[in-house]
Amino acid sequence: VQLVESGGGSVQAGCSLRLSCATSALTRTAYCLGWFRQSPGKEREGVAGIYTGGGTTYYADSVKGRFTISIDNAKKTRYLDMDSLKPEDTAVYYCVAVTAPGYTFPDLPGRFGAWGQGTQVTVSS
Protein backbone atom coordinates (compact mmCIF):
# COMPACT_ATOMS: atom_id res chain seq x y z
CA VAL A 1 0.00 0.00 0.00
CA GLN A 2 1.41 3.31 -1.00
CA LEU A 3 0.08 6.83 -0.73
CA VAL A 4 2.06 9.52 -2.52
CA GLU A 5 1.26 13.16 -1.94
CA SER A 6 2.16 16.11 -4.10
CA GLY A 7 1.22 19.74 -4.60
CA GLY A 8 2.54 21.44 -1.50
CA GLY A 9 4.49 24.66 -1.68
CA SER A 10 4.89 28.22 -0.50
CA VAL A 11 2.23 30.78 -1.34
CA GLN A 12 0.98 34.11 -0.11
CA ALA A 13 -2.19 34.53 1.88
CA GLY A 14 -5.30 34.48 -0.27
CA CYS A 15 -3.81 32.16 -2.85
CA SER A 16 -4.86 28.60 -3.71
CA LEU A 17 -3.17 25.23 -3.80
CA ARG A 18 -4.26 21.75 -4.82
CA LEU A 19 -2.85 18.75 -2.99
CA SER A 20 -2.99 15.33 -4.61
CA CYS A 21 -2.73 11.89 -3.06
CA ALA A 22 -2.23 8.98 -5.42
CA THR A 23 -3.15 5.66 -3.88
CA SER A 24 -2.95 2.00 -4.68
CA ALA A 25 -5.81 -0.46 -4.64
CA LEU A 26 -6.48 0.56 -1.05
CA THR A 27 -8.61 3.37 -2.43
CA ARG A 28 -11.26 0.88 -3.47
CA THR A 29 -11.44 -0.79 -0.06
CA ALA A 30 -10.94 2.19 2.21
CA TYR A 31 -13.89 3.22 4.33
CA CYS A 32 -12.77 6.82 4.60
CA LEU A 33 -10.19 8.93 2.83
CA GLY A 34 -8.97 12.09 4.42
CA TRP A 35 -6.45 14.82 4.92
CA PHE A 36 -4.80 15.72 8.20
CA ARG A 37 -2.30 18.44 8.95
CA GLN A 38 0.27 19.08 11.62
CA SER A 39 2.21 22.22 12.45
CA PRO A 40 5.13 22.45 14.91
CA GLY A 41 4.06 22.05 18.50
CA LYS A 42 0.51 21.08 17.60
CA GLU A 43 -1.34 17.80 17.39
CA ARG A 44 -2.23 16.31 14.06
CA GLU A 45 -5.73 17.44 13.14
CA GLY A 46 -8.18 16.23 10.54
CA VAL A 47 -9.17 18.92 8.07
CA ALA A 48 -11.22 17.10 5.44
CA GLY A 49 -12.54 13.59 5.02
CA ILE A 50 -14.83 11.72 2.68
CA TYR A 51 -16.62 8.45 3.30
CA THR A 52 -16.27 6.30 0.20
CA GLY A 53 -19.60 4.52 0.63
CA GLY A 54 -21.92 7.45 0.27
CA GLY A 55 -19.65 10.38 -0.44
CA THR A 56 -20.42 12.19 2.79
CA THR A 57 -17.77 14.77 3.55
CA TYR A 58 -16.45 16.31 6.73
CA TYR A 59 -14.59 19.59 7.11
CA ALA A 60 -12.98 21.16 10.12
CA ASP A 61 -14.60 24.45 11.06
CA SER A 62 -11.36 26.26 10.34
CA VAL A 63 -11.43 25.26 6.66
CA LYS A 64 -15.15 25.10 5.84
CA GLY A 65 -15.97 27.06 2.73
CA ARG A 66 -12.30 27.22 1.71
CA PHE A 67 -11.16 23.59 1.32
CA THR A 68 -12.76 20.90 -0.85
CA ILE A 69 -11.97 17.19 -0.83
CA SER A 70 -12.68 15.11 -3.92
CA ILE A 71 -11.86 11.70 -5.39
CA ASP A 72 -11.08 10.65 -8.93
CA ASN A 73 -11.60 6.90 -8.81
CA ALA A 74 -10.36 6.39 -12.34
CA LYS A 75 -7.02 7.95 -11.41
CA LYS A 76 -7.02 6.46 -7.90
CA THR A 77 -6.31 9.93 -6.65
CA ARG A 78 -7.91 12.18 -4.11
CA TYR A 79 -7.48 15.92 -3.99
CA LEU A 80 -7.63 18.72 -1.49
CA ASP A 81 -8.37 22.05 -3.11
CA MET A 82 -7.42 24.85 -0.77
CA ASP A 83 -8.63 28.37 -1.51
CA SER A 84 -8.20 31.64 0.36
CA LEU A 85 -5.24 30.24 2.22
CA LYS A 86 -4.26 31.81 5.53
CA PRO A 87 -0.95 31.81 7.41
CA GLU A 88 -2.56 29.55 10.02
CA ASP A 89 -3.00 26.91 7.32
CA THR A 90 0.79 26.45 7.31
CA ALA A 91 1.50 22.82 8.17
CA VAL A 92 2.59 19.47 6.83
CA TYR A 93 -0.41 17.88 5.18
CA TYR A 94 -0.91 14.12 5.20
CA CYS A 95 -3.37 12.01 3.30
CA VAL A 96 -4.78 8.95 5.02
CA ALA A 97 -6.82 5.95 4.01
CA VAL A 98 -8.83 4.28 6.75
CA THR A 99 -10.08 0.72 6.40
CA ALA A 100 -12.07 0.30 9.61
CA PRO A 101 -15.84 0.30 9.12
CA GLY A 102 -17.49 2.63 11.57
CA TYR A 103 -14.50 4.92 11.78
CA THR A 104 -15.43 8.50 12.50
CA PHE A 105 -13.43 11.32 10.97
CA PRO A 106 -11.50 13.26 12.30
CA ASP A 107 -10.48 10.75 14.95
CA LEU A 108 -6.94 9.44 14.53
CA PRO A 109 -7.33 6.03 12.87
CA GLY A 110 -4.59 4.17 14.74
CA ARG A 111 -3.56 0.91 13.12
CA PHE A 112 -6.43 1.12 10.64
CA GLY A 113 -4.92 4.10 8.84
CA ALA A 114 -2.35 4.17 6.05
CA TRP A 115 -0.52 7.48 5.76
CA GLY A 116 1.29 9.37 3.06
CA GLN A 117 4.71 10.89 3.67
CA GLY A 118 3.38 14.42 4.03
CA THR A 119 3.75 17.56 1.98
CA GLN A 120 4.63 20.99 3.33
CA VAL A 121 2.28 23.93 2.82
CA THR A 122 3.58 27.34 3.82
CA VAL A 123 1.38 30.44 3.65
CA SER A 124 2.97 33.82 4.18
CA SER A 125 1.14 37.00 5.07
Tab-separated table of N, CA and C in Angstrom:
chain	number	residue	atom	x	y	z
A	1	VAL	N	0.839	-1.180	0.000
A	1	VAL	CA	0.000	0.000	0.000
A	1	VAL	C	0.882	1.240	0.000
A	2	GLN	N	0.588	2.124	-0.905
A	2	GLN	CA	1.408	3.313	-0.999
A	2	GLN	C	0.529	4.522	-1.268
A	3	LEU	N	0.772	5.580	-0.520
A	3	LEU	CA	0.081	6.834	-0.734
A	3	LEU	C	1.144	7.883	-1.001
A	4	VAL	N	1.051	8.547	-2.117
A	4	VAL	CA	2.056	9.522	-2.522
A	4	VAL	C	1.399	10.871	-2.707
A	5	GLU	N	1.830	11.821	-1.883
A	5	GLU	CA	1.262	13.162	-1.938
A	5	GLU	C	2.109	14.071	-2.808
A	6	SER	N	1.459	15.084	-3.337
A	6	SER	CA	2.156	16.106	-4.096
A	6	SER	C	1.326	17.387	-4.077
A	7	GLY	N	1.953	18.488	-4.457
A	7	GLY	CA	1.215	19.737	-4.604
A	7	GLY	C	1.473	20.779	-3.544
A	8	GLY	N	2.242	20.444	-2.517
A	8	GLY	CA	2.537	21.444	-1.505
A	8	GLY	C	3.430	22.540	-2.055
A	9	GLY	N	3.621	23.573	-1.256
A	9	GLY	CA	4.486	24.659	-1.681
A	9	GLY	C	4.330	25.871	-0.793
A	10	SER	N	4.944	26.955	-1.230
A	10	SER	CA	4.889	28.222	-0.496
A	10	SER	C	4.094	29.241	-1.296
A	11	VAL	N	3.080	29.805	-0.668
A	11	VAL	CA	2.228	30.783	-1.342
A	11	VAL	C	1.944	31.933	-0.384
A	12	GLN	N	1.392	32.985	-0.940
A	12	GLN	CA	0.976	34.112	-0.115
A	12	GLN	C	-0.469	33.927	0.319
A	13	ALA	N	-0.823	34.594	1.387
A	13	ALA	CA	-2.192	34.534	1.883
A	13	ALA	C	-3.168	34.942	0.791
A	14	GLY	N	-4.279	34.215	0.735
A	14	GLY	CA	-5.300	34.484	-0.265
A	14	GLY	C	-5.172	33.647	-1.513
A	15	CYS	N	-4.035	32.996	-1.672
A	15	CYS	CA	-3.809	32.161	-2.850
A	15	CYS	C	-4.403	30.769	-2.659
A	16	SER	N	-4.299	29.957	-3.714
A	16	SER	CA	-4.861	28.605	-3.706
A	16	SER	C	-3.782	27.574	-3.997
A	17	LEU	N	-4.016	26.381	-3.499
A	17	LEU	CA	-3.171	25.230	-3.800
A	17	LEU	C	-4.057	24.013	-3.946
A	18	ARG	N	-3.587	23.046	-4.732
A	18	ARG	CA	-4.255	21.750	-4.820
A	18	ARG	C	-3.262	20.675	-4.406
A	19	LEU	N	-3.637	19.909	-3.405
A	19	LEU	CA	-2.855	18.755	-2.995
A	19	LEU	C	-3.442	17.511	-3.635
A	20	SER	N	-2.557	16.600	-4.020
A	20	SER	CA	-2.990	15.331	-4.614
A	20	SER	C	-2.431	14.186	-3.793
A	21	CYS	N	-3.177	13.100	-3.755
A	21	CYS	CA	-2.729	11.893	-3.065
A	21	CYS	C	-3.068	10.710	-3.953
A	22	ALA	N	-2.047	10.147	-4.559
A	22	ALA	CA	-2.233	8.984	-5.418
A	22	ALA	C	-2.138	7.727	-4.554
A	23	THR	N	-3.091	6.834	-4.731
A	23	THR	CA	-3.149	5.656	-3.881
A	23	THR	C	-3.172	4.394	-4.717
A	24	SER	N	-2.916	3.302	-4.047
A	24	SER	CA	-2.950	2.003	-4.683
A	24	SER	C	-4.368	1.438	-4.589
A	25	ALA	N	-4.500	0.186	-4.678
A	25	ALA	CA	-5.811	-0.462	-4.636
A	25	ALA	C	-6.542	-0.202	-3.340
A	26	LEU	N	-5.839	0.290	-2.331
A	26	LEU	CA	-6.478	0.561	-1.054
A	26	LEU	C	-7.628	1.541	-1.201
A	27	THR	N	-7.552	2.395	-2.223
A	27	THR	CA	-8.611	3.368	-2.432
A	27	THR	C	-9.963	2.690	-2.571
A	28	ARG	N	-9.976	1.527	-3.213
A	28	ARG	CA	-11.257	0.883	-3.471
A	28	ARG	C	-11.808	0.214	-2.222
A	29	THR	N	-10.973	-0.080	-1.244
A	29	THR	CA	-11.438	-0.787	-0.061
A	29	THR	C	-11.484	0.118	1.163
A	30	ALA	N	-10.948	1.306	1.058
A	30	ALA	CA	-10.937	2.190	2.210
A	30	ALA	C	-12.339	2.653	2.558
A	31	TYR	N	-12.602	2.750	3.837
A	31	TYR	CA	-13.890	3.223	4.332
A	31	TYR	C	-13.963	4.738	4.297
A	32	CYS	N	-12.822	5.351	4.552
A	32	CYS	CA	-12.770	6.815	4.596
A	32	CYS	C	-11.412	7.276	4.098
A	33	LEU	N	-11.425	8.307	3.308
A	33	LEU	CA	-10.192	8.931	2.831
A	33	LEU	C	-10.159	10.348	3.371
A	34	GLY	N	-8.997	10.771	3.816
A	34	GLY	CA	-8.966	12.093	4.418
A	34	GLY	C	-7.636	12.786	4.321
A	35	TRP	N	-7.644	14.002	4.820
A	35	TRP	CA	-6.447	14.825	4.922
A	35	TRP	C	-6.324	15.334	6.353
A	36	PHE	N	-5.138	15.170	6.901
A	36	PHE	CA	-4.803	15.722	8.199
A	36	PHE	C	-3.677	16.726	7.997
A	37	ARG	N	-3.441	17.531	8.996
A	37	ARG	CA	-2.301	18.437	8.950
A	37	ARG	C	-1.701	18.565	10.339
A	38	GLN	N	-0.421	18.914	10.354
A	38	GLN	CA	0.269	19.085	11.621
A	38	GLN	C	1.296	20.198	11.487
A	39	SER	N	1.235	21.128	12.403
A	39	SER	CA	2.209	22.217	12.450
A	39	SER	C	3.043	22.045	13.715
A	40	PRO	N	4.229	22.644	13.767
A	40	PRO	CA	5.126	22.446	14.908
A	40	PRO	C	4.462	22.767	16.238
A	41	GLY	N	4.601	21.850	17.164
A	41	GLY	CA	4.060	22.054	18.498
A	41	GLY	C	2.587	21.767	18.642
A	42	LYS	N	1.960	21.357	17.565
A	42	LYS	CA	0.507	21.082	17.603
A	42	LYS	C	0.232	19.629	17.272
A	43	GLU	N	-0.926	19.161	17.702
A	43	GLU	CA	-1.338	17.803	17.392
A	43	GLU	C	-1.811	17.726	15.944
A	44	ARG	N	-1.715	16.527	15.402
A	44	ARG	CA	-2.226	16.311	14.055
A	44	ARG	C	-3.743	16.446	14.083
A	45	GLU	N	-4.281	17.213	13.159
A	45	GLU	CA	-5.729	17.444	13.136
A	45	GLU	C	-6.296	17.092	11.763
A	46	GLY	N	-7.501	16.549	11.786
A	46	GLY	CA	-8.176	16.230	10.543
A	46	GLY	C	-8.813	17.475	9.972
A	47	VAL	N	-8.587	17.741	8.696
A	47	VAL	CA	-9.166	18.919	8.074
A	47	VAL	C	-10.275	18.581	7.091
A	48	ALA	N	-10.182	17.463	6.410
A	48	ALA	CA	-11.216	17.096	5.440
A	48	ALA	C	-11.229	15.589	5.259
A	49	GLY	N	-12.414	15.030	5.217
A	49	GLY	CA	-12.539	13.595	5.020
A	49	GLY	C	-13.754	13.281	4.164
A	50	ILE	N	-13.706	12.143	3.500
A	50	ILE	CA	-14.834	11.718	2.678
A	50	ILE	C	-15.045	10.225	2.868
A	51	TYR	N	-16.288	9.848	3.131
A	51	TYR	CA	-16.625	8.452	3.302
A	51	TYR	C	-16.902	7.864	1.914
A	52	THR	N	-16.202	6.805	1.575
A	52	THR	CA	-16.272	6.295	0.204
A	52	THR	C	-17.607	5.641	-0.120
A	53	GLY	N	-18.330	5.195	0.889
A	53	GLY	CA	-19.597	4.517	0.632
A	53	GLY	C	-20.660	5.437	0.072
A	54	GLY	N	-20.870	6.564	0.715
A	54	GLY	CA	-21.922	7.453	0.273
A	54	GLY	C	-21.454	8.814	-0.182
A	55	GLY	N	-20.163	9.093	-0.013
A	55	GLY	CA	-19.650	10.376	-0.445
A	55	GLY	C	-19.811	11.495	0.563
A	56	THR	N	-20.276	11.151	1.767
A	56	THR	CA	-20.422	12.190	2.791
A	56	THR	C	-19.060	12.774	3.123
A	57	THR	N	-19.023	14.092	3.254
A	57	THR	CA	-17.771	14.775	3.554
A	57	THR	C	-17.810	15.422	4.930
A	58	TYR	N	-16.617	15.628	5.453
A	58	TYR	CA	-16.447	16.314	6.732
A	58	TYR	C	-15.373	17.365	6.541
A	59	TYR	N	-15.585	18.536	7.121
A	59	TYR	CA	-14.585	19.590	7.107
A	59	TYR	C	-14.441	20.182	8.499
A	60	ALA	N	-13.218	20.439	8.877
A	60	ALA	CA	-12.978	21.158	10.121
A	60	ALA	C	-13.543	22.566	9.988
A	61	ASP	N	-14.014	23.105	11.091
A	61	ASP	CA	-14.603	24.447	11.062
A	61	ASP	C	-13.631	25.479	10.492
A	62	SER	N	-12.359	25.270	10.756
A	62	SER	CA	-11.360	26.255	10.340
A	62	SER	C	-11.161	26.302	8.829
A	63	VAL	N	-11.648	25.283	8.112
A	63	VAL	CA	-11.430	25.259	6.661
A	63	VAL	C	-12.732	25.219	5.863
A	64	LYS	N	-13.867	25.156	6.533
A	64	LYS	CA	-15.150	25.103	5.838
A	64	LYS	C	-15.309	26.291	4.905
A	65	GLY	N	-15.768	26.001	3.707
A	65	GLY	CA	-15.972	27.061	2.728
A	65	GLY	C	-14.714	27.421	1.953
A	66	ARG	N	-13.558	26.904	2.392
A	66	ARG	CA	-12.296	27.216	1.714
A	66	ARG	C	-11.637	25.971	1.120
A	67	PHE	N	-11.783	24.834	1.769
A	67	PHE	CA	-11.164	23.593	1.316
A	67	PHE	C	-12.233	22.664	0.758
A	68	THR	N	-11.856	21.884	-0.256
A	68	THR	CA	-12.761	20.905	-0.848
A	68	THR	C	-12.002	19.611	-1.090
A	69	ILE	N	-12.561	18.509	-0.596
A	69	ILE	CA	-11.967	17.194	-0.834
A	69	ILE	C	-12.743	16.512	-1.951
A	70	SER	N	-12.028	15.820	-2.827
A	70	SER	CA	-12.678	15.111	-3.920
A	70	SER	C	-11.871	13.876	-4.270
A	71	ILE	N	-12.506	12.958	-4.990
A	71	ILE	CA	-11.864	11.701	-5.390
A	71	ILE	C	-12.053	11.499	-6.885
A	72	ASP	N	-10.996	11.099	-7.541
A	72	ASP	CA	-11.076	10.651	-8.931
A	72	ASP	C	-10.766	9.154	-8.916
A	73	ASN	N	-11.803	8.344	-8.929
A	73	ASN	CA	-11.599	6.897	-8.806
A	73	ASN	C	-10.833	6.326	-9.991
A	74	ALA	N	-11.050	6.889	-11.161
A	74	ALA	CA	-10.360	6.386	-12.344
A	74	ALA	C	-8.851	6.563	-12.212
A	75	LYS	N	-8.442	7.664	-11.586
A	75	LYS	CA	-7.020	7.949	-11.415
A	75	LYS	C	-6.497	7.473	-10.069
A	76	LYS	N	-7.395	6.909	-9.251
A	76	LYS	CA	-7.016	6.455	-7.902
A	76	LYS	C	-6.338	7.586	-7.139
A	77	THR	N	-6.904	8.745	-7.251
A	77	THR	CA	-6.309	9.934	-6.648
A	77	THR	C	-7.374	10.734	-5.930
A	78	ARG	N	-7.030	11.232	-4.761
A	78	ARG	CA	-7.907	12.182	-4.106
A	78	ARG	C	-7.205	13.523	-4.038
A	79	TYR	N	-7.994	14.568	-3.944
A	79	TYR	CA	-7.481	15.922	-3.987
A	79	TYR	C	-7.972	16.731	-2.791
A	80	LEU	N	-7.191	17.724	-2.464
A	80	LEU	CA	-7.633	18.719	-1.492
A	80	LEU	C	-7.384	20.081	-2.136
A	81	ASP	N	-8.466	20.711	-2.544
A	81	ASP	CA	-8.375	22.051	-3.112
A	81	ASP	C	-8.491	23.053	-1.977
A	82	MET	N	-7.491	23.902	-1.875
A	82	MET	CA	-7.422	24.855	-0.773
A	82	MET	C	-7.441	26.267	-1.348
A	83	ASP	N	-8.479	26.990	-1.030
A	83	ASP	CA	-8.631	28.374	-1.506
A	83	ASP	C	-8.519	29.332	-0.332
A	84	SER	N	-8.280	30.591	-0.661
A	84	SER	CA	-8.204	31.642	0.363
A	84	SER	C	-7.313	31.222	1.525
A	85	LEU	N	-6.139	30.748	1.196
A	85	LEU	CA	-5.238	30.241	2.224
A	85	LEU	C	-4.825	31.337	3.202
A	86	LYS	N	-4.641	30.913	4.444
A	86	LYS	CA	-4.264	31.811	5.525
A	86	LYS	C	-2.938	31.346	6.122
A	87	PRO	N	-2.210	32.239	6.764
A	87	PRO	CA	-0.950	31.814	7.406
A	87	PRO	C	-1.155	30.669	8.393
A	88	GLU	N	-2.305	30.631	9.052
A	88	GLU	CA	-2.560	29.555	10.019
A	88	GLU	C	-2.803	28.209	9.354
A	89	ASP	N	-2.892	28.178	8.035
A	89	ASP	CA	-2.996	26.912	7.315
A	89	ASP	C	-1.623	26.270	7.102
A	90	THR	N	-0.569	26.981	7.463
A	90	THR	CA	0.787	26.451	7.313
A	90	THR	C	0.957	25.192	8.148
A	91	ALA	N	1.354	24.112	7.500
A	91	ALA	CA	1.501	22.820	8.173
A	91	ALA	C	2.018	21.790	7.166
A	92	VAL	N	2.367	20.629	7.691
A	92	VAL	CA	2.593	19.467	6.834
A	92	VAL	C	1.254	18.765	6.681
A	93	TYR	N	0.867	18.513	5.468
A	93	TYR	CA	-0.415	17.883	5.177
A	93	TYR	C	-0.201	16.416	4.814
A	94	TYR	N	-1.014	15.555	5.416
A	94	TYR	CA	-0.912	14.117	5.204
A	94	TYR	C	-2.226	13.578	4.677
A	95	CYS	N	-2.158	12.712	3.697
A	95	CYS	CA	-3.371	12.006	3.302
A	95	CYS	C	-3.405	10.671	4.044
A	96	VAL	N	-4.606	10.184	4.270
A	96	VAL	CA	-4.784	8.951	5.023
A	96	VAL	C	-5.906	8.150	4.404
A	97	ALA	N	-5.757	6.856	4.436
A	97	ALA	CA	-6.816	5.950	4.007
A	97	ALA	C	-7.139	5.044	5.189
A	98	VAL	N	-8.400	5.015	5.569
A	98	VAL	CA	-8.826	4.277	6.751
A	98	VAL	C	-9.702	3.113	6.331
A	99	THR	N	-9.370	1.922	6.828
A	99	THR	CA	-10.079	0.719	6.400
A	99	THR	C	-11.101	0.217	7.409
A	100	ALA	N	-11.177	0.810	8.574
A	100	ALA	CA	-12.070	0.296	9.613
A	100	ALA	C	-13.493	0.786	9.415
A	101	PRO	N	-14.440	-0.119	9.190
A	101	PRO	CA	-15.843	0.300	9.117
A	101	PRO	C	-16.272	0.921	10.438
A	102	GLY	N	-17.045	1.986	10.357
A	102	GLY	CA	-17.488	2.633	11.571
A	102	GLY	C	-16.556	3.722	12.067
A	103	TYR	N	-15.424	3.853	11.412
A	103	TYR	CA	-14.496	4.917	11.782
A	103	TYR	C	-15.175	6.264	11.628
A	104	THR	N	-14.845	7.166	12.537
A	104	THR	CA	-15.430	8.501	12.505
A	104	THR	C	-14.327	9.536	12.315
A	105	PHE	N	-14.362	10.223	11.215
A	105	PHE	CA	-13.435	11.324	10.966
A	105	PHE	C	-13.853	12.490	11.846
A	106	PRO	N	-12.940	13.231	12.483
A	106	PRO	CA	-11.495	13.260	12.297
A	106	PRO	C	-10.698	12.555	13.399
A	107	ASP	N	-11.260	11.502	13.975
A	107	ASP	CA	-10.482	10.751	14.946
A	107	ASP	C	-9.212	10.212	14.285
A	108	LEU	N	-8.133	10.094	15.057
A	108	LEU	CA	-6.941	9.442	14.531
A	108	LEU	C	-7.249	7.960	14.343
A	109	PRO	N	-6.889	7.387	13.200
A	109	PRO	CA	-7.325	6.029	12.870
A	109	PRO	C	-6.498	4.910	13.476
A	110	GLY	N	-5.405	5.225	14.155
A	110	GLY	CA	-4.592	4.173	14.743
A	110	GLY	C	-4.076	3.206	13.700
A	111	ARG	N	-4.130	1.925	14.017
A	111	ARG	CA	-3.557	0.910	13.124
A	111	ARG	C	-4.403	0.674	11.879
A	112	PHE	N	-5.559	1.281	11.799
A	112	PHE	CA	-6.425	1.118	10.637
A	112	PHE	C	-6.205	2.197	9.580
A	113	GLY	N	-5.203	3.035	9.778
A	113	GLY	CA	-4.925	4.101	8.836
A	113	GLY	C	-3.591	3.918	8.142
A	114	ALA	N	-3.585	4.153	6.831
A	114	ALA	CA	-2.351	4.175	6.052
A	114	ALA	C	-2.087	5.622	5.663
A	115	TRP	N	-0.852	6.077	5.925
A	115	TRP	CA	-0.521	7.484	5.755
A	115	TRP	C	0.432	7.719	4.599
A	116	GLY	N	0.305	8.904	4.002
A	116	GLY	CA	1.292	9.368	3.056
A	116	GLY	C	2.473	9.952	3.805
A	117	GLN	N	3.480	10.389	3.051
A	117	GLN	CA	4.710	10.887	3.667
A	117	GLN	C	4.594	12.348	4.107
A	118	GLY	N	3.566	13.025	3.651
A	118	GLY	CA	3.377	14.420	4.033
A	118	GLY	C	3.936	15.384	3.007
A	119	THR	N	3.281	16.511	2.883
A	119	THR	CA	3.750	17.563	1.985
A	119	THR	C	3.584	18.903	2.682
A	120	GLN	N	4.616	19.725	2.600
A	120	GLN	CA	4.631	20.994	3.329
A	120	GLN	C	3.836	22.056	2.577
A	121	VAL	N	2.990	22.754	3.331
A	121	VAL	CA	2.282	23.926	2.817
A	121	VAL	C	2.657	25.098	3.695
A	122	THR	N	3.180	26.149	3.092
A	122	THR	CA	3.575	27.343	3.820
A	122	THR	C	2.853	28.550	3.235
A	123	VAL	N	2.140	29.276	4.088
A	123	VAL	CA	1.380	30.437	3.649
A	123	VAL	C	1.939	31.672	4.360
A	124	SER	N	2.397	32.612	3.594
A	124	SER	CA	2.969	33.822	4.178
A	124	SER	C	1.976	34.977	4.079
A	125	SER	N	2.084	35.872	5.036
A	125	SER	CA	1.144	37.001	5.072
A	125	SER	C	1.648	38.157	4.232
